[in-house]
Coordinates of C-alpha atoms in Angstrom, one line a residue:
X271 CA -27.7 13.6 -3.0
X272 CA -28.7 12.5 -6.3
X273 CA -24.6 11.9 -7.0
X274 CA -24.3 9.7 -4.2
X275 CA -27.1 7.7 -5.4
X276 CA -25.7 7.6 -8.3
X277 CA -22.5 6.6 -7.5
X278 CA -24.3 3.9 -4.7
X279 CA -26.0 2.1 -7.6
X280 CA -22.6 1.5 -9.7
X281 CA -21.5 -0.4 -7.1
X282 CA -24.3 -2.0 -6.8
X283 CA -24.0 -3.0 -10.6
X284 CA -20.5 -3.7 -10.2
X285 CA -21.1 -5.8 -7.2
X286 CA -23.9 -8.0 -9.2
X287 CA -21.8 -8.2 -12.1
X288 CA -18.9 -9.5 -10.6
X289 CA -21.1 -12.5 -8.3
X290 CA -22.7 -13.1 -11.8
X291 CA -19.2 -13.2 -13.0
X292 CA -18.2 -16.0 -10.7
X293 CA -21.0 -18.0 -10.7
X294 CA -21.6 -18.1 -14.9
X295 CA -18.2 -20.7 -14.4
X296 CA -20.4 -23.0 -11.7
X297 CA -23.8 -22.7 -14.1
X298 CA -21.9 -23.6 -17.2
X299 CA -20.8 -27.0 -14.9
X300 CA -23.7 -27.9 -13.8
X301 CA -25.7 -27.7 -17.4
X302 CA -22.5 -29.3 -18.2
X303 CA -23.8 -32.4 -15.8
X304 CA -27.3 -32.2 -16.6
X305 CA -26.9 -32.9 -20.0
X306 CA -24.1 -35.6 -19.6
X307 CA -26.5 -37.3 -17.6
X308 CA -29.4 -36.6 -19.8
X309 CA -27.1 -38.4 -22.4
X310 CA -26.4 -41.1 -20.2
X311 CA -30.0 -42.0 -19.2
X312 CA -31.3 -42.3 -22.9
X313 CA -28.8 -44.4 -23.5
X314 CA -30.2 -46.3 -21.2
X315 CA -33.6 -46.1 -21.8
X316 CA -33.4 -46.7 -25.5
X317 CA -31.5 -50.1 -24.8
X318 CA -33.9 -53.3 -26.0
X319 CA -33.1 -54.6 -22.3
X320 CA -34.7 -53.8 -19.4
X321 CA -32.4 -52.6 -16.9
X322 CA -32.7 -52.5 -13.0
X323 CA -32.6 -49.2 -11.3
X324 CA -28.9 -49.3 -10.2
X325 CA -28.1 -49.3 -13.6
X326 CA -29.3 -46.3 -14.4
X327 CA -27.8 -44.8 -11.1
X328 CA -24.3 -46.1 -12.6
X329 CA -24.9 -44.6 -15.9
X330 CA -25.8 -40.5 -14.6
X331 CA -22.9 -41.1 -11.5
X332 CA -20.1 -40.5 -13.8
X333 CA -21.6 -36.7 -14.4
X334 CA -21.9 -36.2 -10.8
X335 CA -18.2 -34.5 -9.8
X336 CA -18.3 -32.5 -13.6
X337 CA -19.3 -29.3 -11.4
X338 CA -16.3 -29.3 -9.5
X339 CA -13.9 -30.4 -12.7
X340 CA -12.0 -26.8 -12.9
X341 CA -10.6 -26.7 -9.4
X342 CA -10.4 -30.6 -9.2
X343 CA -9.4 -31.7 -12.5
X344 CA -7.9 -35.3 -11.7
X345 CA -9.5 -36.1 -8.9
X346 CA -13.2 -35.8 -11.2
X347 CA -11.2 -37.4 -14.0
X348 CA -10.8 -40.1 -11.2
X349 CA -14.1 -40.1 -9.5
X350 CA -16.2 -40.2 -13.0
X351 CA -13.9 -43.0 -14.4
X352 CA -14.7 -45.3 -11.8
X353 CA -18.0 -45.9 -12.1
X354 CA -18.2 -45.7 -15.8
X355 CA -15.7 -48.8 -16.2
X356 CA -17.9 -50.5 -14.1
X357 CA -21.1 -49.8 -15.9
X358 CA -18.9 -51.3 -18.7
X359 CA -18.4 -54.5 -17.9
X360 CA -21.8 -55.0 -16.4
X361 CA -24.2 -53.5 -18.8
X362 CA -21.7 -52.4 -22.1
X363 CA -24.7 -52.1 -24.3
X364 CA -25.7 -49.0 -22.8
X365 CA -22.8 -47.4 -22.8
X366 CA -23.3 -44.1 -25.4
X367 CA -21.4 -43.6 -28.4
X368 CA -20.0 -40.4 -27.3
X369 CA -20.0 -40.5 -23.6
X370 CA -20.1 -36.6 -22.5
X371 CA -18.3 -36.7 -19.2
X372 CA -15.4 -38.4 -20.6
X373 CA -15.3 -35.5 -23.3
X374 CA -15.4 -32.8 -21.2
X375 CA -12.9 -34.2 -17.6
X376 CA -10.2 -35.2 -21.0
X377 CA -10.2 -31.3 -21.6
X378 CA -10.2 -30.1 -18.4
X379 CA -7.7 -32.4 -17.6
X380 CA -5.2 -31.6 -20.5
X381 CA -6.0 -28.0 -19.6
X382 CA -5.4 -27.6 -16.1
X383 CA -4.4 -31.0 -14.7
X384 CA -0.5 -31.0 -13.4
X385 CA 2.3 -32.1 -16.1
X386 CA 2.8 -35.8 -14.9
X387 CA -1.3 -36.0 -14.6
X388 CA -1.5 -34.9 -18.3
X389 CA 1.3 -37.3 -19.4
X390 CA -0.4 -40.6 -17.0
X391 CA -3.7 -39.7 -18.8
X392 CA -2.6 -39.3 -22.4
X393 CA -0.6 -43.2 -21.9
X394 CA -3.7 -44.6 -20.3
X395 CA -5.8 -43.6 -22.9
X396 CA -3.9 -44.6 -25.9
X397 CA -3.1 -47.8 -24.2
X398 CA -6.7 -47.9 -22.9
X399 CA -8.5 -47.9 -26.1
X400 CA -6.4 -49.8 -28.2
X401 CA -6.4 -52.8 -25.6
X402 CA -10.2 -52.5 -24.6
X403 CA -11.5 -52.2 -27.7
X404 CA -12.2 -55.4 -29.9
X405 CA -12.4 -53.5 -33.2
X406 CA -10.2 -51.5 -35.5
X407 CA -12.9 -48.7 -35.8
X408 CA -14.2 -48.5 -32.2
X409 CA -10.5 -48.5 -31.2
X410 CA -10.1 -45.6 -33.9
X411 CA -13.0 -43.6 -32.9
X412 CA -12.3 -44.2 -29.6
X413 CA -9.0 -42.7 -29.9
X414 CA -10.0 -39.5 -32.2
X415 CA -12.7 -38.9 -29.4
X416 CA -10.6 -39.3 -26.0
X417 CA -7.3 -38.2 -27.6
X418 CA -8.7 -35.2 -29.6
X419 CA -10.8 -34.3 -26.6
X420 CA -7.0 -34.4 -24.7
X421 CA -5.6 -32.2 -28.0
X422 CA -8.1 -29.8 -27.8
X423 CA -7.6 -28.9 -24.0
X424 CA -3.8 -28.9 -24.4
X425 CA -4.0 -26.4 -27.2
X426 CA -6.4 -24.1 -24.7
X427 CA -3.1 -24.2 -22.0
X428 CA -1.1 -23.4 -24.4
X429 CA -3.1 -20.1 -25.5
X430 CA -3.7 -19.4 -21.7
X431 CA -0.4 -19.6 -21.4
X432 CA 0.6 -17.4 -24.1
X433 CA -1.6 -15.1 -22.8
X434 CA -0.2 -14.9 -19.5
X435 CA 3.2 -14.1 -21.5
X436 CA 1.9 -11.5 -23.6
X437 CA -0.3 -9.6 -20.2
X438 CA 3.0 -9.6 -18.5
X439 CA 5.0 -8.1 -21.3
X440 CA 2.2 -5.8 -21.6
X441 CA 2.6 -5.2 -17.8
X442 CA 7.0 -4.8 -18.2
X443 CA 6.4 -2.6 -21.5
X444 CA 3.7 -0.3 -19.2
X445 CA 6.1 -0.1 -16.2
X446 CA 9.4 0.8 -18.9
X447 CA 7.4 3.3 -20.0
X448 CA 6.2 4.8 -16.9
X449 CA 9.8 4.9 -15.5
X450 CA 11.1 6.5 -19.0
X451 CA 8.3 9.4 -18.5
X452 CA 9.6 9.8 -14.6
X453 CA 13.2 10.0 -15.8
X454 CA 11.9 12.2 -18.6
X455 CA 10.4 14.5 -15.9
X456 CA 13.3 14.9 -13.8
X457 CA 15.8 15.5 -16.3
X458 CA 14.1 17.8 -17.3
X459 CA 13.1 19.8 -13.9
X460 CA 16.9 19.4 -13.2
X461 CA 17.6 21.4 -16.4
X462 CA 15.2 24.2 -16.1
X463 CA 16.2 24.4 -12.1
X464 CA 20.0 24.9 -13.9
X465 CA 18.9 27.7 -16.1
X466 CA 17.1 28.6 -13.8
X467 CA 19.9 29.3 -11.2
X468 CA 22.3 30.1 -13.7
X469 CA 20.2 33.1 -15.1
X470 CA 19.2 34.7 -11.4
X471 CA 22.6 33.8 -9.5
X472 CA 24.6 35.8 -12.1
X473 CA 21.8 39.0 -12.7
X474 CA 21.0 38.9 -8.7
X475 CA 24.9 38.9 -7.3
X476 CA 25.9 41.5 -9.9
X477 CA 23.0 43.3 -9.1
X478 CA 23.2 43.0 -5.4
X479 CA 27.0 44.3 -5.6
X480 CA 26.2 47.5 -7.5
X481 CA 23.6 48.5 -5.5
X482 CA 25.8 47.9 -2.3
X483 CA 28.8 50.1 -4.2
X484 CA 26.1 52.9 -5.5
X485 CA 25.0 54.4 -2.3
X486 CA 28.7 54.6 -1.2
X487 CA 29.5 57.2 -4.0
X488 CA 26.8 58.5 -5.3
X489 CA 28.0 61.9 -3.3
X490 CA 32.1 61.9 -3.7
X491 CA 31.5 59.9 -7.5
X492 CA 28.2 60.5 -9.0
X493 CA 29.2 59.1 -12.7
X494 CA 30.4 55.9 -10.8
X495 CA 26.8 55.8 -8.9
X496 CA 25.1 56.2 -12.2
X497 CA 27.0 53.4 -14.1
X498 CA 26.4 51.1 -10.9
X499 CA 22.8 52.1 -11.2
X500 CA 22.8 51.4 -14.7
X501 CA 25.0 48.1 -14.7
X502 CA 21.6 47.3 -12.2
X503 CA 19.3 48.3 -14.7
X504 CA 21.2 45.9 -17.6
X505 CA 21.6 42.9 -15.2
X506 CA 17.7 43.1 -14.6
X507 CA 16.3 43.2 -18.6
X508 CA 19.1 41.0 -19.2
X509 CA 17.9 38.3 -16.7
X510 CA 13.9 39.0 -17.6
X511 CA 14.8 37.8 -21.4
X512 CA 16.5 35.2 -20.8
X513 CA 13.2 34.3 -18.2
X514 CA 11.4 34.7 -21.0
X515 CA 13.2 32.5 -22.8
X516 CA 12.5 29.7 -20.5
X517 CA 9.4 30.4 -19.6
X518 CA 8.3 30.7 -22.9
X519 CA 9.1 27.3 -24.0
X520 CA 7.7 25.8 -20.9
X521 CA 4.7 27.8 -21.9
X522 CA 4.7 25.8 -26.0
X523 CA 2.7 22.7 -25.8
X524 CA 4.8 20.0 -26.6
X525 CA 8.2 21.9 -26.0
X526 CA 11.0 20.4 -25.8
X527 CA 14.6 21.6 -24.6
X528 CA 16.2 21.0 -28.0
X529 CA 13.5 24.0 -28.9
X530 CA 14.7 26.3 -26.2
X531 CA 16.8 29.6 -27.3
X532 CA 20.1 28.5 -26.2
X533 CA 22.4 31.6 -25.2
X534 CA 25.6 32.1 -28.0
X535 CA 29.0 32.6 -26.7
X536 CA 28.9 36.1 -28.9
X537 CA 26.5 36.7 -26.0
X538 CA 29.3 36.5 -23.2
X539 CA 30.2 40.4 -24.2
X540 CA 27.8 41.8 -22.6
X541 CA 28.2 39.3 -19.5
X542 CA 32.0 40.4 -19.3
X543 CA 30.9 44.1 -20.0
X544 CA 28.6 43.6 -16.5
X545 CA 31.0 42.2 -14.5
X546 CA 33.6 44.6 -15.8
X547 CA 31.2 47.2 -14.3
X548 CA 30.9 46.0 -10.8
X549 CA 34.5 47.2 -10.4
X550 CA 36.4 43.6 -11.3
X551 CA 38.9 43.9 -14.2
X552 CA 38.3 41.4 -16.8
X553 CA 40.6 40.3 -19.6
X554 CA 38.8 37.8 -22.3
X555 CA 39.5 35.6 -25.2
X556 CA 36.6 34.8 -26.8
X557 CA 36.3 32.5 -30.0
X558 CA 32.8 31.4 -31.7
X559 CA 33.2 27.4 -32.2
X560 CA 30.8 24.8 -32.0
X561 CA 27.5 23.5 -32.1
X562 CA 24.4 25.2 -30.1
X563 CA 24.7 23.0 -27.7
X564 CA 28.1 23.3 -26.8
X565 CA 28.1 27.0 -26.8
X566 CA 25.0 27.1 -24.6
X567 CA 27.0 25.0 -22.4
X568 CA 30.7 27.0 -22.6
X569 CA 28.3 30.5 -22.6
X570 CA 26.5 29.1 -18.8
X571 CA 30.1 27.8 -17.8
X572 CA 31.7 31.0 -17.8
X573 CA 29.0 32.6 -16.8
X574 CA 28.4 30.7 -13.6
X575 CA 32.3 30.6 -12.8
X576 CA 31.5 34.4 -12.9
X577 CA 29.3 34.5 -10.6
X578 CA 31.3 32.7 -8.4
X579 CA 34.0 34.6 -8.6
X580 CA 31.6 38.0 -7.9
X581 CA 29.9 36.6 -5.1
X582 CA 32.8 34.5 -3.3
X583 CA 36.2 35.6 -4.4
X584 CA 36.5 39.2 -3.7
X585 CA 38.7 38.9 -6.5
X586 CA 40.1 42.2 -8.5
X587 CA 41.3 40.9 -11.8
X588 CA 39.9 37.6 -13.4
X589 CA 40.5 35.9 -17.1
X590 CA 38.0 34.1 -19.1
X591 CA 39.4 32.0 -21.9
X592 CA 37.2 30.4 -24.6
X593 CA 38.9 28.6 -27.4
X594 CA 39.4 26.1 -29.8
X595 CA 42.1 22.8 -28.4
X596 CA 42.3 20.3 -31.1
X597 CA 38.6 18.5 -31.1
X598 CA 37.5 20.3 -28.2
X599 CA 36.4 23.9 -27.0
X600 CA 38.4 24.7 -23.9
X601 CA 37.3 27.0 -21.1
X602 CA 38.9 28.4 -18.8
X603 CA 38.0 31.0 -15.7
X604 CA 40.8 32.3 -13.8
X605 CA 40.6 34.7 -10.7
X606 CA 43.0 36.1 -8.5
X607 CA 41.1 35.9 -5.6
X608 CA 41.0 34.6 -1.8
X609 CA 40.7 31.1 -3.9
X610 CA 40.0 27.6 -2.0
X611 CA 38.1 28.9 0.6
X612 CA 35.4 30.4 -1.1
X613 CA 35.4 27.3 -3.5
X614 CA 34.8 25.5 -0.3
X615 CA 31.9 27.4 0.8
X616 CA 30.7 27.5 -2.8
X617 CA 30.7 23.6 -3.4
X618 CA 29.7 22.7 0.6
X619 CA 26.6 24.9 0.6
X620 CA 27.2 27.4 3.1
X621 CA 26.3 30.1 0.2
X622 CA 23.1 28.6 -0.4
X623 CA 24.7 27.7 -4.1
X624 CA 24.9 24.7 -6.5
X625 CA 27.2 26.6 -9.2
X626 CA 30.4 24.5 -9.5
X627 CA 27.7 21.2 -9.6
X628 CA 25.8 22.6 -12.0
X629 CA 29.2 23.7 -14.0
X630 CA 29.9 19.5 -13.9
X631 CA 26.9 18.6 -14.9
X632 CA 26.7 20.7 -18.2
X633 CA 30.2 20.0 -18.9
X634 CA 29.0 16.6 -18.7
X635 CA 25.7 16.8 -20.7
X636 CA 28.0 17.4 -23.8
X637 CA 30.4 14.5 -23.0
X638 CA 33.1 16.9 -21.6
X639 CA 34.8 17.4 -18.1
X640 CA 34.9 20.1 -16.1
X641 CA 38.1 20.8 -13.1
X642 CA 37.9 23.6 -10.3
X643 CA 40.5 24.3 -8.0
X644 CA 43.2 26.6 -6.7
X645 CA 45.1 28.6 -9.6
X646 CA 48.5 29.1 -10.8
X647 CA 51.3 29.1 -7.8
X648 CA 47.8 28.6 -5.1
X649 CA 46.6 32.0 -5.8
X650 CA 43.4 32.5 -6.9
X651 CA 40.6 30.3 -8.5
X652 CA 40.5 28.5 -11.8
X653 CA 37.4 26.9 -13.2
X654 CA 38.3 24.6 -16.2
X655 CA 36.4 22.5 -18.8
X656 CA 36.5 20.7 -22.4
X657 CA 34.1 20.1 -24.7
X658 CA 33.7 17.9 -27.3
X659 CA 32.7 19.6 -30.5
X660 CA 32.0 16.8 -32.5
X661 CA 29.6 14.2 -30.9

């Protein structure tokens, strides 16, 4: 209860504020006109003639239309004009030195009157004083007083305007930066959902193939059923560090993905030694080149096109290939499995797999290229990709 009143009389507060806010414009304008007539009147009063009464109504009319100069700039440039030049030539004498009104209508004028409005007024008033006033110093002091008055308000648009400019830079800066931090965001959920899959696809289909095989002999082959349960065991502890890995730097304030442990390729070993075990024969060429990045990339590649192979090909022999080509590391996974079609049902989701997107997208990541298709003579399955080694 006492939170809802609370909250009730903030927007009570906000409610007055912002009525106050409008109407301090409207109160300003009318003291404004008050005064300008005030002005007016004692310049009246103090002349040595006695004037009639419809003189003095000429002399506070021109401070009439002041409270509606901001949204009606010409038109109370217009309306106040009118009956000061005729106070002029009937009764000049009691004309003020500085008349108010003229002051402040100049201003608003120059300030938020319409371009050809601003450039009538400026002429008129040059032209005005010069030709209606009989001395060299009135015309002067005429002209410092109208045409500073008309400075003065154009210098006022000009900051407005430059402050327009700089809230709607402020505004593209704001909105640049919030579409940076989204791009940020999903960068970088797309690479932890590739690590992600990479690391579970591969421990999870090796694992998922032993445990299939081990049941089958663990009567007529028990040392084959304790090396399937044991490749099981390796696939699991090898997929819970490299969880921690990733979790662990999602877990460091301030983490970034240059920070994460990035697998080596003297790491593929034991992921050859794994698949090896799950009954396929592997045959490997492995050399240590690069940066981190790049071997992360190749170590993922292979691994993934492993998985693959595991999962899909039912293949019996496969060759992994990592090795220096001029400027680039070149990998290559061969299979001699059923080939295209499981590619197919790899790449068109059937599987419930992204692997040979995800084997693009690193490939790309380090400003290399990545192929899959059908192997040597159709047979089989060949995953392919180069990688820069120098940026």
């Amino acid at each position: 209860m006492e939170w809802a009143l609370r909250e009730r009389a903030v927007r009570v507060r906000a409610r007055v504020s912002g009525r106050l806010g409008r109407a301090e414009p409207v109160v300003v304008d009318v003291l404004l006109a008050v005064f300008s007539a005030a002005v007016s009147l004692w310049s009246v009063y103090d002349d040595d003639t006695a004037w009639p009464w419809w003189v003095y109504l000429l002399a506070t009319a021109p401070s009439v239309p002041l409270p509606w100069r901001r949204r009606f700039p010409g038109a109370v440039l217009l309306a106040s004009s009118l009956p000061a030049a005729v106070l002029s030539v009937v009764a000049h004498s009691v004309m003020p030195q500085v008349q108010v009104f003229a002051v402040v209508t100049i201003y608003t004028l120059a300030d938020r009157g319409r371009n050809w409005q601003r450039l009538l007024t400026l002429v008129v008033l040059v032209v005005g004083n010069i030709v209606g006033t009989h001395s060299p110093s009135g015309a002067l002091f005429s002209l410092v007083v109208s045409v500073g008055s008309f400075v003065f308000g154009s210098l006022v648009r000009e900051l407005r305007r430059l402050a327009r400019v700089e809230a709607e830079r402020a505004e593209q800066v704001g909105l640049r930066a919030a579409s940076d931090a989204a791009r940020a965001v999903a960068e970088e959920r797309a690479r932890i959902a590739r690590e992600m899959h990479d690391i579970l696809a591969h421990a999870v289909s090796l694992m998922v193939i032993q445990a299939e095989a081990g049941p089958l002999v663990v009567r007529s082959d028990p040392d084959r059923a304790i090396r399937a349960f044991d490749a099981i065991a390796d696939s699991g502890r090898d997929a819970m560090v490299q969880l921690r890995r990733v979790l662990g730097v999602l877990k460091e304030a301030g983490a970034g993905p240059e920070l994460a442990p990035q697998p080596r390729l003297s790491e593929l070993a034991a992921v050859v030694e794994r698949v090896r075990a799950s009954g396929v024969r592997v045959e490997s060429r492995i050399e240590e080149s690069g940066p981190a990045e790049v071997q992360a990339a190749a170590y993922r590649i292979v691994q993934e096109a492993l998985t693959n192979t595991v999962k899909h090909a039912a293949a019996t022999r496969v060759s992994v290939r990592v090795v220096r080509s001029g400027a680039d590391l070149a990998v290559e996974v061969t299979d001699d499995g059923c080939g295209a079609a499981s590619a197919q049902e790899a790449v068109s989701g059937r599987s419930g797999g992204r692997g040979l997107v995800s084997i693009r997208e690193r490939a790309a990541a380090c400003g290399g290229s990545a192929q899959a298709g059908p192997g040597p003579d159709g047979r089989g399955f060949t995953v392919a990709a180069r990688l820069p080694l120098r940026a």
